[in-house]
PDB file of C-alpha atoms and ligand atoms in Angstrom:
ATOM      1  CA  MET A  49       0.318  12.097  18.156  1.00 77.00           C
ATOM      2  CA  ARG A  50      -0.705  10.237  21.228  1.00 91.00           C
ATOM      3  CA  VAL A  51       0.825   7.036  22.521  1.00 97.00           C
ATOM      4  CA  ALA A  52      -1.754   4.343  23.273  1.00 98.00           C
ATOM      5  CA  SER A  53      -1.710   2.741  26.718  1.00 97.00           C
ATOM      6  CA  THR A  54      -3.576  -0.017  28.529  1.00 97.00           C
ATOM      7  CA  ASP A  55      -5.818   2.631  30.091  1.00 97.00           C
ATOM      8  CA  ASN A  56      -6.371   4.348  26.775  1.00 97.00           C
ATOM      9  CA  PRO A  57      -5.942   1.831  23.932  1.00 98.00           C
ATOM     10  CA  LEU A  58      -5.892   2.761  20.246  1.00 98.00           C
ATOM     11  CA  SER A  59      -9.392   2.299  18.830  1.00 98.00           C
ATOM     12  CA  VAL A  60      -9.475   0.552  15.466  1.00 98.00           C
ATOM     13  CA  VAL A  61     -12.125  -0.423  12.935  1.00 99.00           C
ATOM     14  CA  VAL A  62     -11.199  -3.036  10.314  1.00 99.00           C
ATOM     15  CA  LEU A  63     -12.894  -3.164   6.908  1.00 99.00           C
ATOM     16  CA  ILE A  64     -12.942  -6.475   5.050  1.00 98.00           C
ATOM     17  CA  SER A  65     -14.616  -8.107   2.052  1.00 98.00           C
ATOM     18  CA  GLY A  66     -13.409 -11.687   2.180  1.00 98.00           C
ATOM     19  CA  SER A  67     -11.619 -14.401   4.084  1.00 98.00           C
ATOM     20  CA  GLY A  68      -9.999 -12.095   6.628  1.00 98.00           C
ATOM     21  CA  THR A  69      -6.708 -13.895   7.137  1.00 98.00           C
ATOM     22  CA  ASN A  70      -5.003 -10.529   7.603  1.00 98.00           C
ATOM     23  CA  LEU A  71      -7.641  -9.631  10.188  1.00 98.00           C
ATOM     24  CA  GLN A  72      -6.829 -12.901  11.969  1.00 98.00           C
ATOM     25  CA  ALA A  73      -3.106 -12.148  11.942  1.00 98.00           C
ATOM     26  CA  ILE A  74      -3.790  -8.709  13.439  1.00 98.00           C
ATOM     27  CA  ILE A  75      -6.089 -10.122  16.156  1.00 98.00           C
ATOM     28  CA  ASP A  76      -3.506 -12.774  17.045  1.00 98.00           C
ATOM     29  CA  TYR A  77      -0.604 -10.324  17.152  1.00 98.00           C
ATOM     30  CA  ILE A  78      -2.453  -7.866  19.409  1.00 98.00           C
ATOM     31  CA  ARG A  79      -3.242 -10.717  21.812  1.00 98.00           C
ATOM     32  CA  GLU A  80       0.193 -12.320  21.770  1.00 98.00           C
ATOM     33  CA  GLN A  81       2.015  -9.021  22.266  1.00 98.00           C
ATOM     34  CA  GLU A  82      -0.656  -7.696  24.657  1.00 98.00           C
ATOM     35  CA  LEU A  83      -0.756  -4.439  22.702  1.00 98.00           C
ATOM     36  CA  PRO A  84      -2.998  -1.569  23.841  1.00 98.00           C
ATOM     37  CA  ILE A  85      -5.110  -1.799  20.684  1.00 98.00           C
ATOM     38  CA  GLU A  86      -8.858  -2.357  20.677  1.00 98.00           C
ATOM     39  CA  ILE A  87     -10.568  -3.536  17.490  1.00 98.00           C
ATOM     40  CA  ARG A  88     -13.966  -2.010  18.138  1.00 98.00           C
ATOM     41  CA  ALA A  89     -15.680  -3.441  15.058  1.00 98.00           C
ATOM     42  CA  VAL A  90     -15.137  -5.389  11.857  1.00 99.00           C
ATOM     43  CA  ILE A  91     -17.227  -4.112   8.958  1.00 99.00           C
ATOM     44  CA  SER A  92     -17.808  -5.895   5.657  1.00 99.00           C
ATOM     45  CA  ASN A  93     -19.514  -4.837   2.436  1.00 98.00           C
ATOM     46  CA  ASN A  94     -20.008  -8.536   1.733  1.00 98.00           C
ATOM     47  CA  PRO A  95     -22.472 -10.325   4.057  1.00 98.00           C
ATOM     48  CA  ASP A  96     -20.834 -13.703   3.276  1.00 98.00           C
ATOM     49  CA  ALA A  97     -17.274 -12.669   4.157  1.00 98.00           C
ATOM     50  CA  TYR A  98     -15.646 -15.416   6.215  1.00 98.00           C
ATOM     51  CA  GLY A  99     -13.765 -12.748   8.155  1.00 98.00           C
ATOM     52  CA  LEU A 100     -17.037 -11.857   9.915  1.00 98.00           C
ATOM     53  CA  LYS A 101     -16.957 -15.302  11.525  1.00 98.00           C
ATOM     54  CA  ARG A 102     -13.383 -14.764  12.624  1.00 98.00           C
ATOM     55  CA  ALA A 103     -14.390 -11.471  14.268  1.00 98.00           C
ATOM     56  CA  THR A 104     -17.337 -13.016  16.072  1.00 98.00           C
ATOM     57  CA  GLU A 105     -15.120 -15.866  17.227  1.00 98.00           C
ATOM     58  CA  ALA A 106     -12.741 -13.261  18.684  1.00 98.00           C
ATOM     59  CA  GLY A 107     -15.586 -11.429  20.439  1.00 98.00           C
ATOM     60  CA  ILE A 108     -15.456  -8.376  18.147  1.00 98.00           C
ATOM     61  CA  PRO A 109     -18.717  -6.685  17.048  1.00 98.00           C
ATOM     62  CA  ILE A 110     -19.496  -7.039  13.338  1.00 98.00           C
ATOM     63  CA  GLU A 111     -21.431  -4.880  10.902  1.00 98.00           C
ATOM     64  CA  VAL A 112     -22.457  -5.395   7.290  1.00 98.00           C
ATOM     65  CA  VAL A 113     -22.953  -2.470   4.922  1.00 98.00           C
ATOM     66  CA  ASN A 114     -23.842  -4.205   1.685  1.00 98.00           C
ATOM     67  CA  HIS A 115     -22.922  -2.055  -1.325  1.00 98.00           C
ATOM     68  CA  ARG A 116     -25.688  -3.767  -3.312  1.00 98.00           C
ATOM     69  CA  ASP A 117     -28.259  -2.051  -1.104  1.00 98.00           C
ATOM     70  CA  TYR A 118     -27.183   1.427  -2.270  1.00 98.00           C
ATOM     71  CA  GLN A 119     -27.893   3.266  -5.497  1.00 98.00           C
ATOM     72  CA  SER A 120     -24.497   4.883  -5.823  1.00 98.00           C
ATOM     73  CA  ARG A 121     -20.986   4.827  -4.400  1.00 98.00           C
ATOM     74  CA  GLU A 122     -21.741   8.124  -2.664  1.00 98.00           C
ATOM     75  CA  TYR A 123     -24.727   6.665  -0.784  1.00 98.00           C
ATOM     76  CA  PHE A 124     -22.812   3.518   0.108  1.00 98.00           C
ATOM     77  CA  ASP A 125     -19.909   5.537   1.438  1.00 98.00           C
ATOM     78  CA  GLN A 126     -22.225   7.772   3.491  1.00 98.00           C
ATOM     79  CA  ALA A 127     -23.781   4.709   5.108  1.00 98.00           C
ATOM     80  CA  LEU A 128     -20.388   3.140   5.711  1.00 98.00           C
ATOM     81  CA  ARG A 129     -19.083   6.340   7.260  1.00 98.00           C
ATOM     82  CA  ALA A 130     -22.083   6.577   9.599  1.00 98.00           C
ATOM     83  CA  VAL A 131     -21.479   3.027  10.844  1.00 98.00           C
ATOM     84  CA  ILE A 132     -17.721   3.503  11.225  1.00 98.00           C
ATOM     85  CA  ASP A 133     -18.066   6.770  13.137  1.00 98.00           C
ATOM     86  CA  GLN A 134     -20.320   5.179  15.759  1.00 98.00           C
ATOM     87  CA  TYR A 135     -17.195   3.359  16.935  1.00 98.00           C
ATOM     88  CA  LYS A 136     -15.030   6.515  17.024  1.00 98.00           C
ATOM     89  CA  PRO A 137     -11.950   4.823  15.588  1.00 98.00           C
ATOM     90  CA  GLU A 138      -8.579   6.517  15.630  1.00 98.00           C
ATOM     91  CA  LEU A 139      -7.391   4.174  12.857  1.00 98.00           C
ATOM     92  CA  ILE A 140      -9.237   2.477   9.985  1.00 98.00           C
ATOM     93  CA  VAL A 141      -7.595  -0.635   8.575  1.00 99.00           C
ATOM     94  CA  LEU A 142      -8.519  -1.906   5.101  1.00 98.00           C
ATOM     95  CA  ALA A 143      -7.745  -5.639   5.110  1.00 98.00           C
ATOM     96  CA  GLY A 144      -8.772  -7.128   1.790  1.00 98.00           C
ATOM     97  CA  PHE A 145     -11.482  -4.519   1.371  1.00 98.00           C
ATOM     98  CA  MET A 146     -12.616  -4.574  -2.248  1.00 98.00           C
ATOM     99  CA  ARG A 147     -14.701  -1.422  -2.842  1.00 98.00           C
ATOM    100  CA  ILE A 148     -13.136   1.740  -4.225  1.00 98.00           C
ATOM    101  CA  LEU A 149     -13.893   4.613  -1.841  1.00 98.00           C
ATOM    102  CA  THR A 150     -15.014   8.090  -2.901  1.00 98.00           C
ATOM    103  CA  ASP A 151     -12.789  11.143  -2.474  1.00 97.00           C
ATOM    104  CA  ASP A 152     -15.023  12.639   0.236  1.00 97.00           C
ATOM    105  CA  PHE A 153     -14.912   9.459   2.279  1.00 98.00           C
ATOM    106  CA  VAL A 154     -11.149   9.189   2.013  1.00 98.00           C
ATOM    107  CA  ARG A 155     -10.573  12.847   2.894  1.00 96.00           C
ATOM    108  CA  HIS A 156     -12.680  12.428   6.055  1.00 96.00           C
ATOM    109  CA  TYR A 157     -10.213   9.789   7.284  1.00 97.00           C
ATOM    110  CA  GLN A 158      -6.991  11.095   5.727  1.00 95.00           C
ATOM    111  CA  GLY A 159      -4.009  10.153   7.879  1.00 97.00           C
ATOM    112  CA  ARG A 160      -6.137   7.676   9.841  1.00 98.00           C
ATOM    113  CA  MET A 161      -6.772   5.018   7.179  1.00 98.00           C
ATOM    114  CA  ILE A 162      -4.291   2.421   5.895  1.00 98.00           C
ATOM    115  CA  ASN A 163      -4.429  -0.336   3.279  1.00 98.00           C
ATOM    116  CA  ILE A 164      -2.388  -3.414   2.410  1.00 98.00           C
ATOM    117  CA  HIS A 165      -1.902  -3.916  -1.303  1.00 98.00           C
ATOM    118  CA  PRO A 166      -0.290  -6.982  -2.862  1.00 98.00           C
ATOM    119  CA  SER A 167       2.342  -5.316  -5.070  1.00 98.00           C
ATOM    120  CA  LEU A 168       5.491  -3.248  -4.833  1.00 98.00           C
ATOM    121  CA  LEU A 169       3.733   0.098  -5.234  1.00 98.00           C
ATOM    122  CA  PRO A 170       3.780   2.258  -7.317  1.00 97.00           C
ATOM    123  CA  ARG A 171       3.853  -0.788  -9.602  1.00 98.00           C
ATOM    124  CA  TYR A 172       0.557  -2.642 -10.210  1.00 98.00           C
ATOM    125  CA  GLN A 173      -2.090  -0.485  -8.674  1.00 97.00           C
ATOM    126  CA  GLY A 174      -5.561  -2.053  -8.831  1.00 96.00           C
ATOM    127  CA  LEU A 175      -6.537  -5.710  -9.075  1.00 96.00           C
ATOM    128  CA  ASN A 176      -5.047  -9.062 -10.196  1.00 97.00           C
ATOM    129  CA  THR A 177      -1.532  -8.097  -9.228  1.00 98.00           C
ATOM    130  CA  HIS A 178      -0.086 -11.634  -9.034  1.00 98.00           C
ATOM    131  CA  GLN A 179      -1.207 -12.445 -12.581  1.00 98.00           C
ATOM    132  CA  ARG A 180       0.160  -9.163 -13.888  1.00 98.00           C
ATOM    133  CA  VAL A 181       3.557  -9.698 -12.221  1.00 98.00           C
ATOM    134  CA  LEU A 182       3.824 -13.120 -13.898  1.00 98.00           C
ATOM    135  CA  GLU A 183       2.782 -11.772 -17.306  1.00 98.00           C
ATOM    136  CA  ALA A 184       5.394  -9.017 -17.070  1.00 98.00           C
ATOM    137  CA  GLY A 185       8.113 -11.549 -16.186  1.00 98.00           C
ATOM    138  CA  ASP A 186       9.169  -9.625 -13.090  1.00 98.00           C
ATOM    139  CA  GLU A 187      11.866 -11.129 -10.866  1.00 97.00           C
ATOM    140  CA  GLN A 188      10.534  -9.473  -7.720  1.00 97.00           C
ATOM    141  CA  HIS A 189       7.071  -9.173  -6.287  1.00 98.00           C
ATOM    142  CA  GLY A 190       5.898  -7.877  -2.961  1.00 98.00           C
ATOM    143  CA  VAL A 191       3.354  -6.156  -0.778  1.00 98.00           C
ATOM    144  CA  SER A 192       2.933  -2.588   0.426  1.00 98.00           C
ATOM    145  CA  VAL A 193       1.157  -0.899   3.316  1.00 98.00           C
ATOM    146  CA  HIS A 194       0.163   2.683   2.538  1.00 98.00           C
ATOM    147  CA  PHE A 195      -1.927   5.547   3.823  1.00 98.00           C
ATOM    148  CA  VAL A 196      -5.151   5.717   1.815  1.00 98.00           C
ATOM    149  CA  THR A 197      -5.586   8.827  -0.336  1.00 97.00           C
ATOM    150  CA  PRO A 198      -8.159   9.532  -3.061  1.00 95.00           C
ATOM    151  CA  GLU A 199      -5.801   8.123  -5.713  1.00 95.00           C
ATOM    152  CA  LEU A 200      -6.415   4.365  -5.802  1.00 96.00           C
ATOM    153  CA  ASP A 201      -3.400   2.548  -4.323  1.00 96.00           C
ATOM    154  CA  GLY A 202      -1.516   5.820  -4.775  1.00 96.00           C
ATOM    155  CA  GLY A 203      -1.100   6.959  -1.171  1.00 97.00           C
ATOM    156  CA  PRO A 204       2.306   7.282   0.512  1.00 98.00           C
ATOM    157  CA  VAL A 205       3.929   3.924   1.260  1.00 98.00           C
ATOM    158  CA  ILE A 206       4.778   3.069   4.885  1.00 98.00           C
ATOM    159  CA  ILE A 207       6.462  -0.304   4.412  1.00 98.00           C
ATOM    160  CA  GLN A 208       7.110  -2.905   1.710  1.00 98.00           C
ATOM    161  CA  ALA A 209       8.246  -6.521   1.792  1.00 98.00           C
ATOM    162  CA  SER A 210       9.680  -8.243  -1.306  1.00 97.00           C
ATOM    163  CA  ILE A 211       9.739 -11.834  -2.449  1.00 97.00           C
ATOM    164  CA  PRO A 212      11.588 -13.391  -5.423  1.00 98.00           C
ATOM    165  CA  VAL A 213       9.414 -14.722  -8.249  1.00 98.00           C
ATOM    166  CA  ARG A 214      10.235 -18.343  -9.108  1.00 97.00           C
ATOM    167  CA  LYS A 215      10.009 -19.917 -12.574  1.00 95.00           C
ATOM    168  CA  ASP A 216       7.177 -22.244 -11.612  1.00 97.00           C
ATOM    169  CA  ASP A 217       5.136 -19.651  -9.687  1.00 98.00           C
ATOM    170  CA  THR A 218       1.395 -19.331 -10.262  1.00 98.00           C
ATOM    171  CA  PRO A 219      -0.893 -16.534  -9.036  1.00 98.00           C
ATOM    172  CA  GLN A 220      -1.854 -18.886  -6.187  1.00 98.00           C
ATOM    173  CA  SER A 221       1.700 -19.700  -5.113  1.00 98.00           C
ATOM    174  CA  LEU A 222       2.622 -16.007  -5.219  1.00 98.00           C
ATOM    175  CA  ALA A 223      -0.473 -15.119  -3.181  1.00 98.00           C
ATOM    176  CA  GLU A 224       0.556 -17.651  -0.516  1.00 98.00           C
ATOM    177  CA  ARG A 225       4.070 -16.262  -0.138  1.00 98.00           C
ATOM    178  CA  ILE A 226       2.769 -12.679  -0.216  1.00 98.00           C
ATOM    179  CA  HIS A 227       0.342 -13.575   2.568  1.00 98.00           C
ATOM    180  CA  GLU A 228       3.216 -14.728   4.823  1.00 98.00           C
ATOM    181  CA  GLN A 229       4.770 -11.274   4.458  1.00 98.00           C
ATOM    182  CA  GLU A 230       1.431  -9.515   4.967  1.00 98.00           C
ATOM    183  CA  TYR A 231       0.874 -11.250   8.300  1.00 98.00           C
ATOM    184  CA  ILE A 232       4.196  -9.827   9.522  1.00 98.00           C
ATOM    185  CA  ILE A 233       4.170  -6.265   8.211  1.00 98.00           C
ATOM    186  CA  TYR A 234       0.532  -5.263   8.692  1.00 98.00           C
ATOM    187  CA  PRO A 235       0.390  -5.937  12.452  1.00 98.00           C
ATOM    188  CA  LEU A 236       3.759  -4.177  12.794  1.00 98.00           C
ATOM    189  CA  VAL A 237       2.494  -1.015  11.091  1.00 98.00           C
ATOM    190  CA  ILE A 238      -0.583  -0.991  13.347  1.00 98.00           C
ATOM    191  CA  GLN A 239       1.695  -1.319  16.365  1.00 98.00           C
ATOM    192  CA  TRP A 240       3.778   1.659  15.168  1.00 98.00           C
ATOM    193  CA  PHE A 241       0.606   3.688  14.756  1.00 98.00           C
ATOM    194  CA  ALA A 242      -0.476   2.837  18.308  1.00 98.00           C
ATOM    195  CA  GLU A 243       2.944   3.857  19.587  1.00 98.00           C
ATOM    196  CA  GLY A 244       2.450   7.280  18.008  1.00 97.00           C
ATOM    197  CA  ARG A 245       5.391   6.733  15.652  1.00 97.00           C
ATOM    198  CA  LEU A 246       3.508   7.104  12.326  1.00 98.00           C
ATOM    199  CA  GLN A 247       1.954  10.224  10.857  1.00 97.00           C
ATOM    200  CA  LEU A 248       0.900  11.466   7.451  1.00 98.00           C
ATOM    201  CA  ARG A 249       1.947  15.067   6.757  1.00 96.00           C
ATOM    202  CA  ASP A 250       0.759  16.209   3.325  1.00 93.00           C
ATOM    203  CA  ASP A 251       2.196  13.514   1.027  1.00 93.00           C
ATOM    204  CA  THR A 252       4.911  12.406   3.401  1.00 97.00           C
ATOM    205  CA  VAL A 253       4.981   9.573   5.909  1.00 98.00           C
ATOM    206  CA  LEU A 254       6.631  10.636   9.151  1.00 98.00           C
ATOM    207  CA  PHE A 255       8.300   7.866  11.156  1.00 97.00           C
ATOM    208  CA  ASN A 256       9.344   8.940  14.661  1.00 96.00           C
ATOM    209  CA  GLY A 257       8.567  12.503  13.597  1.00 96.00           C
ATOM    210  CA  LYS A 258      10.864  12.558  10.531  1.00 97.00           C
ATOM    211  CA  PRO A 259      10.218  11.748   6.870  1.00 98.00           C
ATOM    212  CA  ILE A 260      10.545   7.988   6.484  1.00 97.00           C
ATOM    213  CA  THR A 261      13.640   6.892   4.570  1.00 96.00           C
ATOM    214  CA  ASP A 262      13.754   4.366   1.733  1.00 94.00           C
ATOM    215  CA  SER A 263      15.645   1.890   3.894  1.00 94.00           C
ATOM    216  CA  GLN A 264      13.100   2.201   6.720  1.00 94.00           C
ATOM    217  CA  ARG A 265      10.389   1.447   4.162  1.00 96.00           C
ATOM    218  CA  GLN A 266      12.022  -1.832   3.104  1.00 96.00           C
ATOM    219  CA  PHE A 267      11.061  -4.543   5.551  1.00 94.00           C
ATOM    220  CA  ARG A 268      13.807  -7.086   6.287  1.00 83.00           C
ATOM    221  CA  VAL A 269      13.419  -9.913   8.770  1.00 68.00           C
TER     222      VAL A 269
HETATM  223  N1  LIG B 207     -10.174   3.819  -2.207  1.00 58.34           N
HETATM  224  C1  LIG B 207      -9.402   4.886  -2.427  1.00 58.34           C
HETATM  225  N2  LIG B 207     -10.027   6.044  -2.675  1.00 58.34           N
HETATM  226  N3  LIG B 207      -8.055   4.845  -2.411  1.00 58.34           N
HETATM  227  C2  LIG B 207      -7.430   3.678  -2.205  1.00 58.34           C
HETATM  228  O1  LIG B 207      -6.103   3.654  -2.200  1.00 58.34           O
HETATM  229  C3  LIG B 207      -8.193   2.489  -1.989  1.00 58.34           C
HETATM  230  C4  LIG B 207      -9.585   2.610  -1.998  1.00 58.34           C
HETATM  231  C5  LIG B 207     -10.398   1.485  -1.810  1.00 58.34           C
HETATM  232  C6  LIG B 207      -9.823   0.243  -1.670  1.00 58.34           C
HETATM  233  C7  LIG B 207      -7.835  -1.275  -1.682  1.00 58.34           C
HETATM  234  C8  LIG B 207      -7.367  -1.592  -3.123  1.00 58.34           C
HETATM  235  C9  LIG B 207      -6.273  -2.663  -3.154  1.00 58.34           C
HETATM  236  O2  LIG B 207      -5.474  -2.777  -2.224  1.00 58.34           O
HETATM  237  C10 LIG B 207      -8.427   0.105  -1.691  1.00 58.34           C
HETATM  238  C11 LIG B 207      -7.607   1.226  -1.839  1.00 58.34           C
HETATM  239  C12 LIG B 207     -10.642  -2.497  -4.766  1.00 58.34           C
HETATM  240  C13 LIG B 207     -10.415  -2.161  -6.098  1.00 58.34           C
HETATM  241  C14 LIG B 207     -11.502  -2.310  -7.143  1.00 58.34           C
HETATM  242  O3  LIG B 207     -11.245  -2.145  -8.332  1.00 58.34           O
HETATM  243  C15 LIG B 207      -9.165  -1.652  -6.423  1.00 58.34           C
HETATM  244  C16 LIG B 207      -8.209  -1.480  -5.457  1.00 58.34           C
HETATM  245  C17 LIG B 207      -8.454  -1.809  -4.127  1.00 58.34           C
HETATM  246  C18 LIG B 207      -9.686  -2.337  -3.795  1.00 58.34           C
HETATM  247  N4  LIG B 207     -12.752  -2.618  -6.721  1.00 58.34           N
HETATM  248  C19 LIG B 207     -13.923  -2.789  -7.585  1.00 58.34           C
HETATM  249  C20 LIG B 207     -14.881  -1.590  -7.439  1.00 58.34           C
HETATM  250  O4  LIG B 207     -15.618  -1.362  -8.414  1.00 58.34           O
HETATM  251  C21 LIG B 207     -14.731  -4.005  -7.211  1.00 58.34           C
HETATM  252  C22 LIG B 207     -13.935  -5.269  -7.331  1.00 58.34           C
HETATM  253  C23 LIG B 207     -14.581  -6.477  -6.654  1.00 58.34           C
HETATM  254  O5  LIG B 207     -15.607  -6.326  -5.973  1.00 58.34           O
HETATM  255  O6  LIG B 207     -14.004  -7.553  -6.774  1.00 58.34           O
HETATM  256  O7  LIG B 207     -14.954  -0.955  -6.386  1.00 58.34           O
HETATM  257  O8  LIG B 207      -6.120  -3.373  -4.169  1.00 58.34           O
HETATM  258  C1  LIG B 208      -4.635  -9.774   0.732  1.00 58.34           C
HETATM  259  O1  LIG B 208      -3.649 -10.445  -0.003  1.00 58.34           O
HETATM  260  C2  LIG B 208      -4.598  -8.298   0.419  1.00 58.34           C
HETATM  261  O2  LIG B 208      -3.314  -7.818   0.163  1.00 58.34           O
HETATM  262  C3  LIG B 208      -5.426  -8.251  -0.819  1.00 58.34           C
HETATM  263  O3  LIG B 208      -6.455  -9.203  -0.654  1.00 58.34           O
HETATM  264  C4  LIG B 208      -6.024 -10.205   0.263  1.00 58.34           C
HETATM  265  C5  LIG B 208      -7.023 -10.293   1.380  1.00 58.34           C
HETATM  266  O4  LIG B 208      -6.861 -11.485   2.091  1.00 58.34           O
HETATM  267  N1  LIG B 208      -6.017  -6.965  -0.966  1.00 58.34           N
HETATM  268  C6  LIG B 208      -6.510  -6.544  -2.106  1.00 58.34           C
HETATM  269  O5  LIG B 208      -6.372  -7.139  -3.153  1.00 58.34           O
HETATM  270  C7  LIG B 208      -7.276  -5.244  -1.986  1.00 58.34           C
HETATM  271  N2  LIG B 208      -7.895  -4.979  -3.213  1.00 58.34           N
HETATM  272  P1  LIG B 208      -7.576 -11.697   3.482  1.00 58.34           P
HETATM  273  O6  LIG B 208      -9.045 -11.362   3.313  1.00 58.34           O
HETATM  274  O7  LIG B 208      -7.402 -13.158   3.762  1.00 58.34           O
HETATM  275  O8  LIG B 208      -6.898 -10.839   4.493  1.00 58.34           O
END
């Protein structure tokens, strides 16, 4: 694992589908902390994603690979992979990216691709997590950052942040409070990766070279 430096920054490509507020938080954190991390491109499957405007505003190249232009997931993923690899990223960050990726695609980037998912994984894999947490009557909700593996939202968890569910919560109010946590933990995980402190070995996350412990995985302010 190499440690990124000003002379040799970590190269990153971010994949988005929507508003890109996580992308914005990552851009802002890199700038504020002057981290040796270079977002080489932001790529969206959705040509109307607002996050593309945020990237342009920040001076980051953008690309659109519209899934509607491809006959199958395999063809879409091949096109996406070709565009990503032009930028030679060391890390691929899924930030509100909404297309399920094929096994071949994921294996190509195994250990170099992370996702943020709005639930306390392994609970509530897939979509509509805030609604499902409310329907189940859970007292806790949260958000997880994990390495991406072929199993949807099933890859090893790097960090989680929890929030209490309140009686009057709605999917929207939960999403807002989850977002606040996302904007803290996702930039932090990317920083750790740049520092060479994070690795995926088989199904295990290594933190500073050792299997990550449950308490290291629980983010506390
Ligand atoms: N791909 C693999 N192989 N593994 C993961 O862990 C992935 C992945 C692709 C995306 C993000 C994930 C999330 O955090 C993610 C993790 C989209 C869907 C989905 O059902 C599910 C989970 C995630 C992203 N997408 C629909 C599809 O048919 C489309 C939904 C839509 O466009 O609104 O691809 O939640
Ligand atoms: C985030 O809450 C992220 O956890 C979630 O979508 C939102 C994206 O917001 N991701 C998924 O649901 C992945 N399927 P953003 O575009 O403003 O960063």
